[in-house]
Amino acid sequence: MDVILGKIATLGPPLLLGAVTTVTITLVSLIIAIILGLTLALIQRARITWLNWIIAAYIELFRNTPVLAQLFIIYFGLPYLGYKIPSFLAAVIGLGLNGGAVLAEVFRAGIAAIHVGQREASLSVGMTPWMAMRYIILPQTWRMTLPPTGNYAIALFKDTAVVSAIAAPEIMFYARTLVASTFETAFIYLLVALIYFVLAFPMARLVDRLERQQRAWL
Amino acid sequence: MAALLRVDDLYKDFAGLKVLKGVSMTLERGHKTAIIGPSGCGKSTLLRCINYMETPTAGHIHLDGELFGETQNGGKYQRMSEKQLARQRSQVGMVFQGFYLWPHLNARDNVAIAPMKVRGMEKRAAYELADAMLEKVHMSHKRDEFPERLSGGQQQRVAIARALAQQPKLMLFDEPTSALDPELVGEVLKVIQELAAEGISMVLVTHEVRFARQVADHVIFLGDGVVVEEGAPDQVIGAPKHERLRSFLKQILEH
Ligand SMILES: Nc1ncnc2c1ncn2[C@@H]1O[C@H](COP(=O)(O)OP(=O)(O)OP(=O)(O)O)[C@@H](O)[C@H]1O
Ligand SMILES: [Mg+2]
């Protein structure tokens, strides 16, 4: 027992330090993804053909290639163009761009699901199209897309593990370093899994609750 | 003084489908015109052109002597910017067949939001206005309810209050009772009748021919995108001249 506690005492702190980075990367990427996704979904509604082509190409490109490849291209590719960026920045840009593509589709579908009559009623009372979007359509879209966005956030949280590949100092990165010096492979990854679980489980429960509430509302 | 509403020689095509083929009408202040006609003849389209929810293919609308939805310089007409259009639309209230209350807002907020956001009213004043309008449609007791918890008739009455809160010069009703269960039709018609008695100007599209005869002072029978017959209700509904109108009335009054 003491042996195990001793191990936890030495291995725990660096892993928790990594967990802080993991959570930070998740939150920053999520914010980028939400802003980007929403912006793209709104631009798509303006139905400007050439812009929509570009957005569609971007979405398909990011949805149909591995995140790992995207991260490598950003982290190792940008220096060729003269922009050397730290691994943390590369990580949030990569995950943010990737998430933007995912959430653009979620938000686009969410906006499209609001009956056109809702918008016409808004215009008929003298709202501008922007006011209709802001006060009538987006609040409903937001509620509807909260569960899928939450699910995406959980997936993103777990996917941050890949950014250890570009040496961003998150949990997996520390785990690998610790394995190299202690050879406690199984034990370390057990701790890692535990940390992920403790953080992700409450989020998953919250999303479940939102989903149930929404079913009651619809 | 100019008429409240003037519709001049309105045409509307949808991708080659000619729906309105030269419709004209005028409405004086405080007057009520009912529009009747078979399904698909263009009644909704006409109403939606009046507040520029649809852009007419040709023809013009004047509200209160002012060109509606367009600006004119020289001989050229141009559709207004969305902002200008919104300002004009706020003078026209519209009630839809499908109600379209906003489900994320309770009854009171459904009514108060436009006064607040469009006219910039203070929240307190907007709520006072909303309460007064809900009173008018006999919905004060449900002001905190969300639309999903209201019956169709109640939803439609809140929707009427929402339109009234714009303090519009003109109200447009597009078959306000067609989506309702028969037992709920009466409460909505009663509210419309009260508004009519108050002297609110309105254009009312309806299948309720008997009701149209009671409240309207002018009836238009639209057939296939043109005005086939119009006049006083007792004449158009009571003594129709055209065969098409006669068979339409016969069919509708049999139910
Ligand atoms: N946005 C649109 N695009 C294409 N066609 C349309 C559009 N809106 C209406 N139409 C067509 O125009 C015609 C007239 O439609 P409208 O809704 O004005 O009829 P209506 O007289 O209101 O009928 P109802 O009594 O069924 O409501 C129909 O053939 C309809 O299919
Ligand atoms: Mg119609």
PDB file of C-alpha atoms and ligand atoms in Angstrom, chain B residues 14-15 17-20 37-46 48 54 97 174-175 205 207 222, ligand 1:
ATOM      1  CA  PHE B  14     -42.236  32.513 -58.638  1.00  0.00           C
ATOM      2  CA  ALA B  15     -39.637  31.202 -61.073  1.00  0.00           C
ATOM      3  CA  LEU B  17     -45.166  30.656 -62.104  1.00  0.00           C
ATOM      4  CA  LYS B  18     -47.438  33.683 -62.374  1.00  0.00           C
ATOM      5  CA  VAL B  19     -49.239  33.984 -59.034  1.00  0.00           C
ATOM      6  CA  LEU B  20     -50.451  37.594 -58.974  1.00  0.00           C
ATOM      7  CA  GLY B  37     -60.720  32.817 -52.749  1.00  0.00           C
ATOM      8  CA  PRO B  38     -59.827  29.214 -53.470  1.00  0.00           C
ATOM      9  CA  SER B  39     -56.636  27.621 -52.216  1.00  0.00           C
ATOM     10  CA  GLY B  40     -53.581  28.598 -54.246  1.00  0.00           C
ATOM     11  CA  CYS B  41     -55.141  31.673 -55.840  1.00  0.00           C
ATOM     12  CA  GLY B  42     -52.502  33.944 -54.326  1.00  0.00           C
ATOM     13  CA  LYS B  43     -54.117  35.335 -51.152  1.00  0.00           C
ATOM     14  CA  SER B  44     -51.090  34.757 -48.939  1.00  0.00           C
ATOM     15  CA  THR B  45     -48.781  35.984 -51.650  1.00  0.00           C
ATOM     16  CA  LEU B  46     -50.734  39.222 -51.919  1.00  0.00           C
ATOM     17  CA  ARG B  48     -46.883  38.926 -48.067  1.00  0.00           C
ATOM     18  CA  GLU B  54     -42.075  38.847 -50.788  1.00  0.00           C
ATOM     19  CA  GLN B  97     -51.838  31.015 -40.035  1.00  0.00           C
ATOM     20  CA  ASP B 174     -53.498  35.483 -43.083  1.00  0.00           C
ATOM     21  CA  GLU B 175     -56.099  32.835 -42.338  1.00  0.00           C
ATOM     22  CA  VAL B 205     -57.562  36.657 -45.586  1.00  0.00           C
ATOM     23  CA  HIS B 207     -62.058  31.016 -45.275  1.00  0.00           C
ATOM     24  CA  LEU B 222     -59.411  36.627 -55.682  1.00  0.00           C
TER      25      LEU B 222
HETATM   26  N1  LIG C   1     -42.089  30.961 -52.155  1.00  0.00           N
HETATM   27  C1  LIG C   1     -42.764  30.372 -53.173  1.00  0.00           C
HETATM   28  N2  LIG C   1     -42.088  29.769 -54.152  1.00  0.00           N
HETATM   29  C2  LIG C   1     -42.731  29.185 -55.180  1.00  0.00           C
HETATM   30  N3  LIG C   1     -44.068  29.128 -55.291  1.00  0.00           N
HETATM   31  C3  LIG C   1     -44.802  29.717 -54.333  1.00  0.00           C
HETATM   32  C4  LIG C   1     -44.193  30.373 -53.228  1.00  0.00           C
HETATM   33  N4  LIG C   1     -45.166  30.853 -52.432  1.00  0.00           N
HETATM   34  C5  LIG C   1     -46.324  30.527 -53.028  1.00  0.00           C
HETATM   35  N5  LIG C   1     -46.121  29.855 -54.162  1.00  0.00           N
HETATM   36  C6  LIG C   1     -47.163  29.358 -55.085  1.00  0.00           C
HETATM   37  O1  LIG C   1     -48.005  30.440 -55.393  1.00  0.00           O
HETATM   38  C7  LIG C   1     -49.353  30.002 -55.482  1.00  0.00           C
HETATM   39  C8  LIG C   1     -50.217  30.835 -54.576  1.00  0.00           C
HETATM   40  O2  LIG C   1     -49.845  30.584 -53.249  1.00  0.00           O
HETATM   41  P1  LIG C   1     -50.530  31.314 -52.023  1.00  0.00           P
HETATM   42  O3  LIG C   1     -49.889  30.758 -50.795  1.00  0.00           O
HETATM   43  O4  LIG C   1     -50.487  32.779 -52.207  1.00  0.00           O
HETATM   44  O5  LIG C   1     -52.031  30.803 -52.130  1.00  0.00           O
HETATM   45  P2  LIG C   1     -53.247  31.030 -51.140  1.00  0.00           P
HETATM   46  O6  LIG C   1     -54.298  31.669 -51.918  1.00  0.00           O
HETATM   47  O7  LIG C   1     -52.777  31.714 -49.921  1.00  0.00           O
HETATM   48  O8  LIG C   1     -53.665  29.533 -50.803  1.00  0.00           O
HETATM   49  P3  LIG C   1     -54.174  28.891 -49.433  1.00  0.00           P
HETATM   50  O9  LIG C   1     -55.637  29.194 -49.344  1.00  0.00           O
HETATM   51  O10 LIG C   1     -53.913  27.436 -49.630  1.00  0.00           O
HETATM   52  O11 LIG C   1     -53.375  29.499 -48.335  1.00  0.00           O
HETATM   53  C9  LIG C   1     -49.348  28.523 -55.149  1.00  0.00           C
HETATM   54  O12 LIG C   1     -49.370  27.811 -56.341  1.00  0.00           O
HETATM   55  C10 LIG C   1     -48.049  28.326 -54.445  1.00  0.00           C
HETATM   56  O13 LIG C   1     -47.551  27.038 -54.649  1.00  0.00           O
END
